[in-house]
GROMACS .gro file of C-alpha atoms in nm:
model
  489
    1MET     CA    1   1.582   0.072   1.908
    2LEU     CA    2   1.204   0.090   1.872
    3PRO     CA    3   1.060   0.395   1.696
    4LYS     CA    4   0.871   0.647   1.909
    5PHE     CA    5   0.514   0.578   1.799
    6SER     CA    6   0.199   0.679   1.981
    7LYS     CA    7  -0.038   0.420   2.132
    8ARG     CA    8  -0.274   0.469   1.837
    9GLN     CA    9   0.010   0.408   1.590
   10TRP     CA   10   0.130   0.092   1.768
   11LEU     CA   11  -0.224  -0.051   1.777
   12THR     CA   12  -0.272   0.029   1.409
   13LEU     CA   13   0.056  -0.136   1.312
   14ILE     CA   14  -0.010  -0.448   1.521
   15ILE     CA   15  -0.366  -0.507   1.400
   16ILE     CA   16  -0.279  -0.450   1.034
   17GLY     CA   17   0.024  -0.677   1.077
   18LEU     CA   18  -0.196  -0.956   1.217
   19ALA     CA   19  -0.444  -0.910   0.935
   20ASP     CA   20  -0.157  -0.919   0.682
   21PHE     CA   21  -0.023  -1.239   0.834
   22PHE     CA   22  -0.351  -1.433   0.833
   23ASN     CA   23  -0.457  -1.294   0.495
   24ALA     CA   24  -0.130  -1.417   0.342
   25ILE     CA   25  -0.188  -1.759   0.499
   26CYS     CA   26  -0.535  -1.785   0.345
   27VAL     CA   27  -0.413  -1.665   0.004
   28SER     CA   28  -0.128  -1.920  -0.010
   29LEU     CA   29  -0.318  -2.203   0.157
   30GLN     CA   30  -0.423  -2.385  -0.160
   31SER     CA   31  -0.086  -2.458  -0.318
   32PRO     CA   32   0.013  -2.785  -0.138
   33PHE     CA   33  -0.308  -2.983  -0.188
   34PHE     CA   34  -0.564  -2.809  -0.413
   35PRO     CA   35  -0.407  -2.951  -0.734
   36LYS     CA   36  -0.447  -3.306  -0.599
   37GLU     CA   37  -0.811  -3.243  -0.504
   38ALA     CA   38  -0.880  -3.085  -0.845
   39GLU     CA   39  -0.726  -3.380  -1.029
   40ALA     CA   40  -0.947  -3.614  -0.826
   41LYS     CA   41  -1.247  -3.421  -0.969
   42GLY     CA   42  -1.117  -3.467  -1.325
   43CYS     CA   43  -0.959  -3.121  -1.372
   44SER     CA   44  -0.651  -3.071  -1.587
   45ALA     CA   45  -0.337  -2.880  -1.486
   46THR     CA   46  -0.441  -2.596  -1.716
   47GLU     CA   47  -0.775  -2.562  -1.541
   48TYR     CA   48  -0.655  -2.554  -1.183
   49GLY     CA   49  -0.357  -2.344  -1.291
   50LEU     CA   50  -0.602  -2.081  -1.414
   51VAL     CA   51  -0.776  -2.092  -1.076
   52PHE     CA   52  -0.450  -1.960  -0.929
   53GLY     CA   53  -0.385  -1.718  -1.214
   54ILE     CA   54  -0.730  -1.559  -1.218
   55PHE     CA   55  -0.668  -1.433  -0.865
   56GLU     CA   56  -0.378  -1.210  -0.972
   57LEU     CA   57  -0.559  -1.092  -1.284
   58VAL     CA   58  -0.860  -0.973  -1.084
   59VAL     CA   59  -0.634  -0.796  -0.833
   60PHE     CA   60  -0.459  -0.621  -1.123
   61PHE     CA   61  -0.781  -0.479  -1.266
   62ILE     CA   62  -0.968  -0.391  -0.945
   63SER     CA   63  -0.691  -0.237  -0.731
   64PRO     CA   64  -0.674   0.097  -0.922
   65PHE     CA   65  -1.051   0.129  -0.883
   66TYR     CA   66  -1.026   0.087  -0.506
   67GLY     CA   67  -0.740   0.336  -0.494
   68ARG     CA   68  -0.936   0.591  -0.697
   69TYR     CA   69  -1.243   0.582  -0.472
   70ILE     CA   70  -1.088   0.505  -0.133
   71ASN     CA   71  -1.179   0.851  -0.002
   72LYS     CA   72  -1.547   0.797  -0.080
   73LEU     CA   73  -1.556   0.437   0.037
   74GLY     CA   74  -1.347   0.507   0.349
   75PRO     CA   75  -1.017   0.324   0.418
   76LYS     CA   76  -1.147   0.149   0.731
   77MET     CA   77  -1.463   0.026   0.558
   78LEU     CA   78  -1.260  -0.094   0.259
   79PHE     CA   79  -1.011  -0.267   0.490
   80ASN     CA   80  -1.277  -0.443   0.698
   81SER     CA   81  -1.485  -0.552   0.399
   82GLY     CA   82  -1.171  -0.696   0.238
   83ILE     CA   83  -1.083  -0.894   0.552
   84PHE     CA   84  -1.433  -1.037   0.595
   85THR     CA   85  -1.455  -1.124   0.225
   86SER     CA   86  -1.119  -1.305   0.231
   87GLY     CA   87  -1.209  -1.496   0.548
   88THR     CA   88  -1.551  -1.601   0.418
   89THR     CA   89  -1.421  -1.716   0.080
   90ALA     CA   90  -1.140  -1.913   0.248
   91ILE     CA   91  -1.401  -2.106   0.447
   92LEU     CA   92  -1.614  -2.162   0.134
   93PHE     CA   93  -1.309  -2.285  -0.057
   94GLY     CA   94  -1.274  -2.558   0.204
   95LEU     CA   95  -1.619  -2.692   0.116
   96LEU     CA   96  -1.537  -2.753  -0.252
   97ASP     CA   97  -1.452  -3.117  -0.191
   98GLN     CA   98  -1.821  -3.174  -0.119
   99VAL     CA   99  -1.919  -3.054  -0.469
  100PRO     CA  100  -1.978  -3.348  -0.706
  101GLY     CA  101  -1.868  -3.347  -1.068
  102HIS     CA  102  -1.600  -3.178  -1.272
  103MET     CA  103  -1.778  -2.868  -1.407
  104PRO     CA  104  -1.956  -2.765  -1.084
  105PHE     CA  105  -1.630  -2.803  -0.892
  106ILE     CA  106  -1.409  -2.597  -1.125
  107SER     CA  107  -1.681  -2.335  -1.182
  108LEU     CA  108  -1.732  -2.273  -0.810
  109ALA     CA  109  -1.354  -2.269  -0.761
  110PHE     CA  110  -1.327  -1.987  -1.016
  111ILE     CA  111  -1.614  -1.790  -0.861
  112ILE     CA  112  -1.482  -1.820  -0.505
  113ARG     CA  113  -1.128  -1.734  -0.612
  114ILE     CA  114  -1.248  -1.422  -0.800
  115ILE     CA  115  -1.445  -1.300  -0.496
  116GLU     CA  116  -1.143  -1.370  -0.274
  117ALA     CA  117  -0.929  -1.158  -0.508
  118LEU     CA  118  -1.177  -0.869  -0.475
  119GLY     CA  119  -1.145  -0.887  -0.097
  120ASN     CA  120  -0.767  -0.924  -0.100
  121ALA     CA  121  -0.723  -0.621  -0.329
  122ALA     CA  122  -0.950  -0.411  -0.105
  123PHE     CA  123  -0.760  -0.514   0.206
  124LEU     CA  124  -0.413  -0.449   0.063
  125THR     CA  125  -0.502  -0.115  -0.098
  126ALA     CA  126  -0.661   0.013   0.223
  127SER     CA  127  -0.382  -0.113   0.448
  128PHE     CA  128  -0.109   0.065   0.250
  129ALA     CA  129  -0.314   0.386   0.243
  130ILE     CA  130  -0.377   0.374   0.619
  131ILE     CA  131  -0.006   0.320   0.686
  132ALA     CA  132   0.084   0.622   0.471
  133LYS     CA  133  -0.176   0.831   0.655
  134GLU     CA  134  -0.082   0.721   1.008
  135PHE     CA  135   0.297   0.714   0.965
  136PRO     CA  136   0.386   1.003   0.732
  137ASP     CA  137   0.747   1.021   0.860
  138ASN     CA  138   0.813   0.645   0.863
  139VAL     CA  139   0.636   0.515   0.553
  140ALA     CA  140   0.917   0.286   0.437
  141THR     CA  141   0.980   0.138   0.783
  142THR     CA  142   0.615   0.061   0.857
  143PHE     CA  143   0.548  -0.061   0.502
  144ALA     CA  144   0.845  -0.297   0.535
  145SER     CA  145   0.710  -0.423   0.869
  146LEU     CA  146   0.379  -0.512   0.706
  147GLU     CA  147   0.561  -0.686   0.423
  148THR     CA  148   0.746  -0.890   0.684
  149PHE     CA  149   0.415  -1.009   0.830
  150PHE     CA  150   0.283  -1.083   0.481
  151GLY     CA  151   0.601  -1.269   0.385
  152LEU     CA  152   0.584  -1.480   0.701
  153GLY     CA  153   0.222  -1.562   0.620
  154LEU     CA  154   0.319  -1.681   0.272
  155ILE     CA  155   0.577  -1.910   0.433
  156VAL     CA  156   0.352  -2.040   0.713
  157GLY     CA  157   0.044  -2.084   0.490
  158PRO     CA  158   0.151  -2.386   0.282
  159THR     CA  159   0.331  -2.546   0.579
  160LEU     CA  160   0.046  -2.512   0.827
  161GLY     CA  161  -0.212  -2.590   0.562
  162GLY     CA  162  -0.036  -2.912   0.471
  163ALA     CA  163  -0.017  -3.015   0.838
  164LEU     CA  164  -0.389  -2.954   0.895
  165TYR     CA  165  -0.470  -3.135   0.571
  166ALA     CA  166  -0.280  -3.438   0.701
  167VAL     CA  167  -0.480  -3.429   1.027
  168ASP     CA  168  -0.836  -3.428   0.891
  169GLY     CA  169  -0.851  -3.376   0.517
  170TYR     CA  170  -0.927  -3.094   0.274
  171TYR     CA  171  -1.176  -2.883   0.468
  172LEU     CA  172  -0.984  -2.837   0.799
  173PRO     CA  173  -0.709  -2.590   0.693
  174PHE     CA  174  -0.956  -2.363   0.513
  175VAL     CA  175  -1.217  -2.358   0.788
  176THR     CA  176  -0.961  -2.313   1.068
  177LEU     CA  177  -0.750  -2.038   0.913
  178GLY     CA  178  -1.042  -1.867   0.742
  179SER     CA  179  -1.214  -1.843   1.080
  180ALA     CA  180  -0.896  -1.699   1.232
  181LEU     CA  181  -0.892  -1.426   0.967
  182PHE     CA  182  -1.261  -1.357   1.035
  183ILE     CA  183  -1.182  -1.305   1.407
  184VAL     CA  184  -0.901  -1.064   1.315
  185GLY     CA  185  -1.158  -0.875   1.106
  186ILE     CA  186  -1.374  -0.828   1.416
  187LEU     CA  187  -1.072  -0.690   1.604
  188THR     CA  188  -1.003  -0.440   1.326
  189ILE     CA  189  -1.355  -0.298   1.362
  190ILE     CA  190  -1.282  -0.226   1.728
  191ILE     CA  191  -0.918  -0.113   1.710
  192LEU     CA  192  -0.851   0.039   1.369
  193PRO     CA  193  -0.884   0.422   1.373
  194HIS     CA  194  -1.141   0.599   1.159
  195HIS     CA  195  -1.019   0.847   0.898
  196SER     CA  196  -1.248   1.132   0.803
  197GLN     CA  197  -1.295   1.232   0.442
  198ASP     CA  198  -1.040   1.486   0.322
  199ALA     CA  199  -1.202   1.817   0.237
  200GLY     CA  200  -1.180   1.958  -0.113
  201ILE     CA  201  -1.049   1.635  -0.253
  202ALA     CA  202  -1.285   1.628  -0.549
  203ALA     CA  203  -1.139   1.944  -0.692
  204GLU     CA  204  -0.797   1.780  -0.732
  205LYS     CA  205  -0.923   1.518  -0.980
  206ALA     CA  206  -0.626   1.292  -0.911
  207SER     CA  207  -0.640   0.971  -1.110
  208ILE     CA  208  -0.427   0.669  -1.185
  209PHE     CA  209  -0.355   0.808  -1.533
  210ARG     CA  210  -0.224   1.134  -1.387
  211VAL     CA  211   0.002   0.936  -1.156
  212LEU     CA  212   0.135   0.721  -1.439
  213ARG     CA  213   0.223   1.032  -1.640
  214ILE     CA  214   0.488   1.108  -1.376
  215PRO     CA  215   0.811   0.945  -1.507
  216GLY     CA  216   0.950   0.871  -1.160
  217VAL     CA  217   0.634   0.683  -1.062
  218LEU     CA  218   0.627   0.493  -1.391
  219VAL     CA  219   0.979   0.368  -1.323
  220CYS     CA  220   0.864   0.249  -0.979
  221THR     CA  221   0.583   0.047  -1.135
  222LEU     CA  222   0.828  -0.113  -1.378
  223GLY     CA  223   1.045  -0.218  -1.084
  224ILE     CA  224   0.749  -0.364  -0.893
  225CYS     CA  225   0.621  -0.555  -1.196
  226ALA     CA  226   0.966  -0.691  -1.281
  227THR     CA  227   1.025  -0.803  -0.921
  228SER     CA  228   0.692  -0.983  -0.885
  229SER     CA  229   0.758  -1.147  -1.223
  230SER     CA  230   1.081  -1.289  -1.084
  231ILE     CA  231   0.892  -1.429  -0.787
  232GLY     CA  232   0.625  -1.583  -1.009
  233PHE     CA  233   0.892  -1.721  -1.241
  234LEU     CA  234   1.041  -1.930  -0.961
  235THR     CA  235   0.701  -2.032  -0.827
  236ALA     CA  236   0.621  -2.205  -1.156
  237VAL     CA  237   0.949  -2.368  -1.261
  238LEU     CA  238   1.187  -2.389  -0.965
  239GLU     CA  239   1.053  -2.729  -0.856
  240PRO     CA  240   1.120  -2.906  -1.189
  241HIS     CA  241   1.462  -2.738  -1.199
  242VAL     CA  242   1.570  -2.876  -0.857
  243ARG     CA  243   1.401  -3.213  -0.911
  244GLN     CA  244   1.736  -3.345  -1.041
  245PHE     CA  245   1.877  -3.331  -0.686
  246ASP     CA  246   1.619  -3.581  -0.549
  247LEU     CA  247   1.528  -3.371  -0.247
  248GLY     CA  248   1.280  -3.499   0.009
  249PRO     CA  249   0.956  -3.307   0.083
  250VAL     CA  250   1.106  -3.124   0.384
  251LEU     CA  251   1.421  -3.012   0.203
  252LEU     CA  252   1.222  -2.914  -0.104
  253GLY     CA  253   0.993  -2.703   0.112
  254LEU     CA  254   1.294  -2.531   0.271
  255VAL     CA  255   1.433  -2.443  -0.072
  256PHE     CA  256   1.106  -2.272  -0.159
  257VAL     CA  257   1.105  -2.053   0.152
  258ILE     CA  258   1.467  -1.930   0.132
  259ASN     CA  259   1.400  -1.616  -0.073
  260GLY     CA  260   1.074  -1.545   0.111
  261GLY     CA  261   1.243  -1.585   0.448
  262ILE     CA  262   1.531  -1.354   0.355
  263TYR     CA  263   1.277  -1.103   0.225
  264ALA     CA  264   1.079  -1.111   0.548
  265LEU     CA  265   1.393  -1.065   0.759
  266THR     CA  266   1.556  -0.787   0.555
  267ALA     CA  267   1.251  -0.579   0.454
  268PRO     CA  268   1.246  -0.381   0.783
  269ILE     CA  269   1.619  -0.310   0.746
  270TRP     CA  270   1.570  -0.174   0.394
  271GLY     CA  271   1.274   0.029   0.518
  272TRP     CA  272   1.478   0.191   0.794
  273ILE     CA  273   1.764   0.268   0.554
  274VAL     CA  274   1.531   0.427   0.296
  275ASP     CA  275   1.355   0.634   0.563
  276LYS     CA  276   1.678   0.759   0.719
  277CYS     CA  277   1.958   0.792   0.469
  278LEU     CA  278   1.919   0.633   0.126
  279ASN     CA  279   1.749   0.757  -0.190
  280PRO     CA  280   1.479   0.498  -0.267
  281LYS     CA  281   1.579   0.488  -0.635
  282ILE     CA  282   1.933   0.393  -0.532
  283ALA     CA  283   1.785   0.114  -0.316
  284SER     CA  284   1.576  -0.004  -0.613
  285PHE     CA  285   1.885   0.002  -0.837
  286ILE     CA  286   2.075  -0.212  -0.585
  287GLY     CA  287   1.778  -0.450  -0.580
  288CYS     CA  288   1.785  -0.482  -0.960
  289VAL     CA  289   2.156  -0.567  -0.951
  290LEU     CA  290   2.098  -0.828  -0.679
  291ILE     CA  291   1.809  -0.997  -0.862
  292ALA     CA  292   1.998  -1.006  -1.194
  293ALA     CA  293   2.298  -1.159  -1.013
  294ALA     CA  294   2.067  -1.403  -0.832
  295PHE     CA  295   1.921  -1.544  -1.153
  296CYS     CA  296   2.268  -1.573  -1.303
  297LEU     CA  297   2.335  -1.822  -1.020
  298ILE     CA  298   1.993  -1.990  -0.991
  299GLY     CA  299   2.011  -2.106  -1.354
  300PRO     CA  300   2.300  -2.081  -1.378
  301ALA     CA  301   2.248  -1.867  -1.686
  302SER     CA  302   2.360  -2.036  -2.007
  303PHE     CA  303   2.632  -1.776  -2.067
  304ILE     CA  304   2.797  -1.851  -1.729
  305PRO     CA  305   3.033  -2.152  -1.729
  306LEU     CA  306   2.902  -2.310  -1.410
  307ASP     CA  307   2.753  -2.653  -1.352
  308GLU     CA  308   2.411  -2.684  -1.192
  309SER     CA  309   2.464  -2.712  -0.817
  310LEU     CA  310   2.224  -2.696  -0.523
  311ARG     CA  311   2.471  -2.480  -0.331
  312VAL     CA  312   2.489  -2.226  -0.613
  313ILE     CA  313   2.109  -2.223  -0.648
  314ILE     CA  314   2.064  -2.158  -0.274
  315THR     CA  315   2.317  -1.872  -0.293
  316GLY     CA  316   2.113  -1.724  -0.578
  317LEU     CA  317   1.789  -1.757  -0.379
  318ILE     CA  318   1.948  -1.570  -0.085
  319LEU     CA  319   2.049  -1.285  -0.318
  320HIS     CA  320   1.698  -1.288  -0.463
  321GLY     CA  321   1.550  -1.237  -0.117
  322PHE     CA  322   1.772  -0.934  -0.055
  323GLY     CA  323   1.686  -0.791  -0.397
  324ILE     CA  324   1.308  -0.820  -0.377
  325ALA     CA  325   1.312  -0.661  -0.029
  326ALA     CA  326   1.509  -0.362  -0.159
  327ILE     CA  327   1.283  -0.298  -0.458
  328LEU     CA  328   0.940  -0.365  -0.308
  329VAL     CA  329   1.004  -0.156   0.004
  330ALA     CA  330   1.171   0.135  -0.175
  331SER     CA  331   0.925   0.151  -0.466
  332PHE     CA  332   0.617   0.227  -0.255
  333THR     CA  333   0.790   0.507  -0.065
  334ASP     CA  334   0.945   0.644  -0.383
  335ALA     CA  335   0.617   0.648  -0.575
  336LEU     CA  336   0.438   0.823  -0.288
  337ARG     CA  337   0.706   1.089  -0.238
  338THR     CA  338   0.742   1.152  -0.612
  339SER     CA  339   0.367   1.190  -0.665
  340ILE     CA  340   0.331   1.447  -0.386
  341ALA     CA  341   0.643   1.633  -0.503
  342ARG     CA  342   0.493   1.656  -0.853
  343GLY     CA  343   0.176   1.825  -0.732
  344LEU     CA  344  -0.064   1.554  -0.614
  345PRO     CA  345  -0.240   1.639  -0.286
  346ASP     CA  346  -0.093   1.502   0.035
  347ASN     CA  347  -0.413   1.323   0.141
  348ILE     CA  348  -0.579   0.984   0.169
  349GLN     CA  349  -0.681   0.974  -0.198
  350THR     CA  350  -0.321   1.002  -0.316
  351TYR     CA  351  -0.220   0.736  -0.065
  352GLY     CA  352  -0.500   0.517  -0.200
  353LEU     CA  353  -0.397   0.575  -0.561
  354ILE     CA  354  -0.037   0.475  -0.491
  355SER     CA  355  -0.150   0.176  -0.285
  356GLY     CA  356  -0.380   0.059  -0.563
  357LEU     CA  357  -0.109   0.112  -0.823
  358TRP     CA  358   0.145  -0.087  -0.617
  359THR     CA  359  -0.098  -0.375  -0.562
  360SER     CA  360  -0.208  -0.375  -0.925
  361THR     CA  361   0.140  -0.377  -1.079
  362PHE     CA  362   0.258  -0.644  -0.837
  363ALA     CA  363  -0.036  -0.863  -0.939
  364LEU     CA  364   0.039  -0.803  -1.308
  365GLY     CA  365   0.395  -0.923  -1.259
  366ALA     CA  366   0.273  -1.222  -1.056
  367PHE     CA  367   0.050  -1.313  -1.352
  368ILE     CA  368   0.317  -1.256  -1.620
  369GLY     CA  369   0.599  -1.437  -1.439
  370PRO     CA  370   0.453  -1.790  -1.426
  371SER     CA  371   0.303  -1.759  -1.774
  372VAL     CA  372   0.631  -1.658  -1.939
  373SER     CA  373   0.844  -1.898  -1.734
  374GLY     CA  374   0.632  -2.200  -1.826
  375PHE     CA  375   0.650  -2.117  -2.196
  376LEU     CA  376   1.026  -2.055  -2.191
  377TYR     CA  377   1.096  -2.362  -1.979
  378ASP     CA  378   0.916  -2.585  -2.230
  379HIS     CA  379   1.091  -2.435  -2.533
  380VAL     CA  380   1.443  -2.329  -2.431
  381GLY     CA  381   1.506  -2.484  -2.089
  382PHE     CA  382   1.563  -2.327  -1.748
  383ARG     CA  383   1.919  -2.201  -1.804
  384ASN     CA  384   1.813  -2.000  -2.107
  385ALA     CA  385   1.478  -1.898  -1.956
  386VAL     CA  386   1.642  -1.709  -1.668
  387ILE     CA  387   1.795  -1.467  -1.921
  388PHE     CA  388   1.447  -1.313  -1.952
  389ILE     CA  389   1.448  -1.207  -1.584
  390ILE     CA  390   1.814  -1.101  -1.603
  391GLY     CA  391   1.742  -0.883  -1.907
  392VAL     CA  392   1.431  -0.722  -1.757
  393HIS     CA  393   1.608  -0.623  -1.436
  394THR     CA  394   1.912  -0.498  -1.626
  395LEU     CA  395   1.685  -0.272  -1.830
  396VAL     CA  396   1.499  -0.141  -1.524
  397GLY     CA  397   1.833  -0.089  -1.346
  398LEU     CA  398   1.965   0.121  -1.635
  399ILE     CA  399   1.650   0.336  -1.631
  400LEU     CA  400   1.688   0.386  -1.256
  401LEU     CA  401   2.054   0.477  -1.299
  402THR     CA  402   1.953   0.740  -1.556
  403PHE     CA  403   1.712   0.895  -1.306
  404ILE     CA  404   1.971   0.892  -1.029
  405CYS     CA  405   2.232   1.065  -1.248
  406SER     CA  406   1.984   1.326  -1.373
  407LYS     CA  407   1.887   1.419  -1.017
  408SER     CA  408   2.248   1.473  -0.918
  409SER     CA  409   2.271   1.799  -1.117
  410LYS     CA  410   2.236   2.102  -0.891
  411ASN     CA  411   1.946   2.342  -0.916
  412SER     CA  412   2.039   2.706  -0.988
  413TYR     CA  413   1.806   2.810  -0.704
  414LYS     CA  414   1.866   2.734  -0.339
  415GLU     CA  415   1.553   2.654  -0.142
  416LEU     CA  416   1.556   2.776   0.219
  417ASP     CA  417   1.320   2.693   0.498
  418ALA     CA  418   1.104   2.983   0.620
  419THR     CA  419   1.289   2.986   0.955
  420GLU     CA  420   1.639   2.992   0.802
  421PRO     CA  421   1.798   3.340   0.826
  422LEU     CA  422   1.861   3.515   0.498
  423LEU     CA  423   2.116   3.763   0.642
  424LYS     CA  424   2.455   3.621   0.733
  425ASP     CA  425   2.739   3.790   0.918
  426ASN     CA  426   3.071   3.873   0.764
  427ASN     CA  427   3.223   3.552   0.890
  428GLY     CA  428   2.939   3.340   0.756
  429GLY     CA  429   2.953   3.455   0.397
  430THR     CA  430   2.729   3.687   0.197
  431ASN     CA  431   2.578   3.987   0.378
  432TYR     CA  432   2.302   4.199   0.228
  433THR     CA  433   2.281   4.566   0.316
  434ASN     CA  434   1.980   4.768   0.209
  435GLY     CA  435   1.875   4.483  -0.016
  436GLN     CA  436   2.212   4.463  -0.195
  437ASP     CA  437   2.500   4.220  -0.199
  438GLU     CA  438   2.805   4.392  -0.052
  439ASN     CA  439   3.034   4.201  -0.286
  440THR     CA  440   2.856   4.275  -0.612
  441GLY     CA  441   2.622   4.561  -0.539
  442SER     CA  442   2.333   4.368  -0.688
  443THR     CA  443   1.986   4.314  -0.546
  444PRO     CA  444   1.901   3.948  -0.492
  445ILE     CA  445   1.573   3.830  -0.640
  446LYS     CA  446   1.342   3.686  -0.376
  447SER     CA  447   1.023   3.487  -0.413
  448HIS     CA  448   0.805   3.361  -0.128
  449ARG     CA  449   0.632   3.032  -0.208
  450ASN     CA  450   0.454   2.797   0.030
  451GLY     CA  451   0.647   2.917   0.332
  452HIS     CA  452   0.986   2.895   0.158
  453VAL     CA  453   1.210   3.157   0.001
  454LEU     CA  454   1.395   3.110  -0.326
  455ILE     CA  455   1.714   3.315  -0.368
  456SER     CA  456   1.862   3.338  -0.714
  457SER     CA  457   2.229   3.386  -0.787
  458SER     CA  458   2.328   3.752  -0.746
  459ILE     CA  459   2.427   3.934  -1.064
  460GLY     CA  460   2.563   4.287  -1.047
  461SER     CA  461   2.411   4.499  -1.321
  462GLU     CA  462   2.712   4.725  -1.355
  463GLN     CA  463   2.940   4.426  -1.396
  464GLN     CA  464   2.730   4.240  -1.648
  465VAL     CA  465   2.600   4.500  -1.896
  466PRO     CA  466   2.730   4.804  -2.079
  467CYS     CA  467   2.715   5.130  -1.879
  468ALA     CA  468   2.473   5.289  -2.122
  469MET     CA  469   2.206   5.046  -2.009
  470ASN     CA  470   2.251   5.094  -1.633
  471ASN     CA  471   2.003   5.381  -1.599
  472LEU     CA  472   1.739   5.190  -1.794
  473LEU     CA  473   1.790   4.885  -1.573
  474ARG     CA  474   1.759   5.094  -1.258
  475CYS     CA  475   1.429   5.238  -1.381
  476ASN     CA  476   1.297   4.890  -1.451
  477SER     CA  477   1.422   4.769  -1.113
  478PHE     CA  478   1.230   5.050  -0.941
  479ASN     CA  479   0.908   4.941  -1.112
  480SER     CA  480   0.972   4.579  -1.017
  481ILE     CA  481   1.043   4.663  -0.653
  482SER     CA  482   0.724   4.868  -0.624
  483LYS     CA  483   0.530   4.556  -0.726
  484GLN     CA  484   0.730   4.315  -0.510
  485SER     CA  485   0.487   4.295  -0.219
  486GLN     CA  486   0.201   4.195  -0.448
  487TRP     CA  487   0.421   3.939  -0.625
  488SER     CA  488   0.538   3.793  -0.296
  489ARG     CA  489   0.180   3.728  -0.190
   0.00000   0.00000   0.00000
């Protein structure tokens, strides 16, 4: 059943989804054939590997800056500038084969890739913030929908790029798909709603450091970073691990899209579950368990007495897809809810801060994963290397479990909505007459705060203290009651 969104919300979701799809295509376009072109120019694997890695590093550093100043820059302006920058740099990247010589080629590749990262970070940070602003009651569902579009783009990008490369060489995939993203950017100018600057936002002085001082948000960032590290881990070393099975190009490509495909299909389901009925930290914990189990099979891990089998590896990749969907979808919603609950303003700047933090920590993990996996693969082999990912997700899962258990303890105060009646009939339970509990004779303590009322547990003074103190307590109670109206305000 489709959610009941307004026309403005549907248009926003569709246009951002299209932008997500084509942006992911342009970001992932280089992987099938850029290494071959770079080697033809005399570049080493280290050099063109850094061209890929510098992208994530720039996103990591710049995303918090975008999130911090999104209210001043404007989410729509940041979104559009990111789209146009990504589209333009994709087209320019397709002209690199015309550059003669080793040093000019690799230098321009670095420059273009850095500028593309600046645009991609701006686009992603703004898109998450806009979604949080436009869909306050369905953040997880809509965020998951965007991740589905992005995941499909990451799958289609290398496939379509390779097909266009086979048709007419290096330049065609970049020029074609970069132009498509540029056209989507023009549509966003027309369709995407404008968000006015939130008043009084400067006085809040919200910053990324204030957000990271919130333990619940810090745990979310650990989960995001660990999950993206697992994705990067497989990106770097899965191909040499499955090379032993002598797969053809088509089958090898299918192996690489299993976890991404499962992620794209299950992300909306996880989003709906988190929005409707499941604590996001429980969803993240389940994701950690699934990813740890997945890498036990993908290796298989050296402590598991299983032989290396393509069937077992595929089973592990399916579990990995379920796990990354659970964590990445739940973590954004959890970080946003936790930040607002801990006192950050419910406005576009907070949405931008959380968006920037999510994008930044994901990029950090995407940078760490391939770096660590390559080192471990060379020194200890794949079956021992996967223990790193298993250990990281076990640790994050234990931290999440600690948070879940600590939240299960009941608060001594019951928080009631402003419309909920405080007086109950005799059949419904406690009844207060003249401000006193009929069962205990005590006066409940009431405090009005932000439209809610907090009622403490009733304690009868005569029942709890010696009789010699009762008169003194009554005198003090009279003084407190006379000041109650001022306190309530």
